[in-house]
């Protein structure tokens, strides 16, 4: 039997948050989906996809979507690529820019730890090196990040901003400085930017050729099931990615829904405002229950469990116990068994009712 390559055999595959079977009654606050349905206009667009649109191939580049998104961001359509979820864009970036480990001149990826756990998985799949710079106090972006990535010869550096899993945010000026210093392609993963004030699109509008922004319809538009994301960058980078993608990487149904969702910005903004209001309430309610909760600029909070004081019952064990206690009560949150995160819970902001159910369950548990 032909064996897969060694790096694939060795691979620890990406571990998604639990997705309970359809019809299971749970309060699902573990994978940062929107608690609100997609725009009714997106649902209408899906219903209106005719037999003819399914008989023929879709627009290979999702051209109507590129044009709609270009208008939103003040860019031109050739500065945009549509992908099957933001995750496909990440894979394309590694395919186009990274080199296998051991290659002269290196060509791996740079990340800051902790980060989106898909990046190192994609690096393993592509057999390319990872240079991880530890985040500083309060998970701040360390000053020497670009220097470290340059020394390691990274071809691509990934910054999640606002940051997952902590929810903190860096200013466009900080990102601009990073882009100035870094010699590779700086990818700013803006999967959660809809819940923050402002974004880094000005770095693309300035005409920089070494910055790429990732956007997703999964979080901000209530369309995680659709699988639609996109990238913003200099037209030369987009042209390179465009050559390497599948010929028809987004389908006719998702293109129709994505255009309608983006065009109905008023609806999306209403959802963001509700999530942001509830994020404020959850932050203060959790703090009142002795959790440590930094201000978040995303649709989740990262809450450090209250320590119990006893040496054999650390905050880490406590966080894990709370995770289990919530699960027994039908409430899913995310627990990461990882350094610096194992005493914390990442809690997606739900509807007011879901959030209250979580708080009530915590009051029972604590
Ligand atoms: C959700 C997410 C993405 C993209 O998700 P898709 O569902 O594939 O669009 C990218 N980066 C981060 C950090 C995310 O949380």
PDB file of C-alpha atoms and ligand atoms in Angstrom, residues 85-87 90 116 119 160 164 189 191-192 214 216 218-219 227-228, ligand 1:
ATOM      1  CA  UNK A  85     -14.691  29.766   4.249  1.00  0.00           C
ATOM      2  CA  UNK A  86     -11.784  31.804   5.552  1.00  0.00           C
ATOM      3  CA  UNK A  87     -10.075  28.476   6.198  1.00  0.00           C
ATOM      4  CA  UNK A  90      -5.497  30.237   4.858  1.00  0.00           C
ATOM      5  CA  UNK A 116      -5.766  30.026  15.924  1.00  0.00           C
ATOM      6  CA  UNK A 119      -2.284  27.627  11.449  1.00  0.00           C
ATOM      7  CA  UNK A 160      -5.389  37.302  14.493  1.00  0.00           C
ATOM      8  CA  UNK A 164      -8.462  34.790  19.314  1.00  0.00           C
ATOM      9  CA  UNK A 189      -6.952  37.458  10.268  1.00  0.00           C
ATOM     10  CA  UNK A 191     -12.525  36.805  11.358  1.00  0.00           C
ATOM     11  CA  UNK A 192     -13.905  38.750  14.376  1.00  0.00           C
ATOM     12  CA  UNK A 214      -8.950  37.613   5.964  1.00  0.00           C
ATOM     13  CA  UNK A 216     -15.368  35.470   7.104  1.00  0.00           C
ATOM     14  CA  UNK A 218     -19.196  32.684   9.596  1.00  0.00           C
ATOM     15  CA  UNK A 219     -19.146  34.878  12.703  1.00  0.00           C
ATOM     16  CA  UNK A 227     -18.675  28.286   4.174  1.00  0.00           C
ATOM     17  CA  UNK A 228     -17.831  31.683   2.752  1.00  0.00           C
TER      18      UNK A 228
HETATM   19  C1  LIG B   1     -13.620  31.375  12.324  1.00  0.00           C
HETATM   20  C2  LIG B   1     -12.211  31.754  12.019  1.00  0.00           C
HETATM   21  C3  LIG B   1     -11.684  31.784  10.710  1.00  0.00           C
HETATM   22  C4  LIG B   1     -12.419  31.430   9.461  1.00  0.00           C
HETATM   23  O1  LIG B   1     -13.477  30.603   9.602  1.00  0.00           O
HETATM   24  P1  LIG B   1     -14.360  30.145   8.375  1.00  0.00           P
HETATM   25  O2  LIG B   1     -15.566  29.573   9.025  1.00  0.00           O
HETATM   26  O3  LIG B   1     -13.560  29.122   7.623  1.00  0.00           O
HETATM   27  O4  LIG B   1     -14.655  31.340   7.525  1.00  0.00           O
HETATM   28  C5  LIG B   1     -10.387  32.217  10.540  1.00  0.00           C
HETATM   29  N1  LIG B   1      -9.637  32.577  11.588  1.00  0.00           N
HETATM   30  C6  LIG B   1     -10.094  32.563  12.832  1.00  0.00           C
HETATM   31  C7  LIG B   1      -9.214  33.004  13.941  1.00  0.00           C
HETATM   32  C8  LIG B   1     -11.391  32.133  13.098  1.00  0.00           C
HETATM   33  O5  LIG B   1     -11.817  32.098  14.366  1.00  0.00           O
END
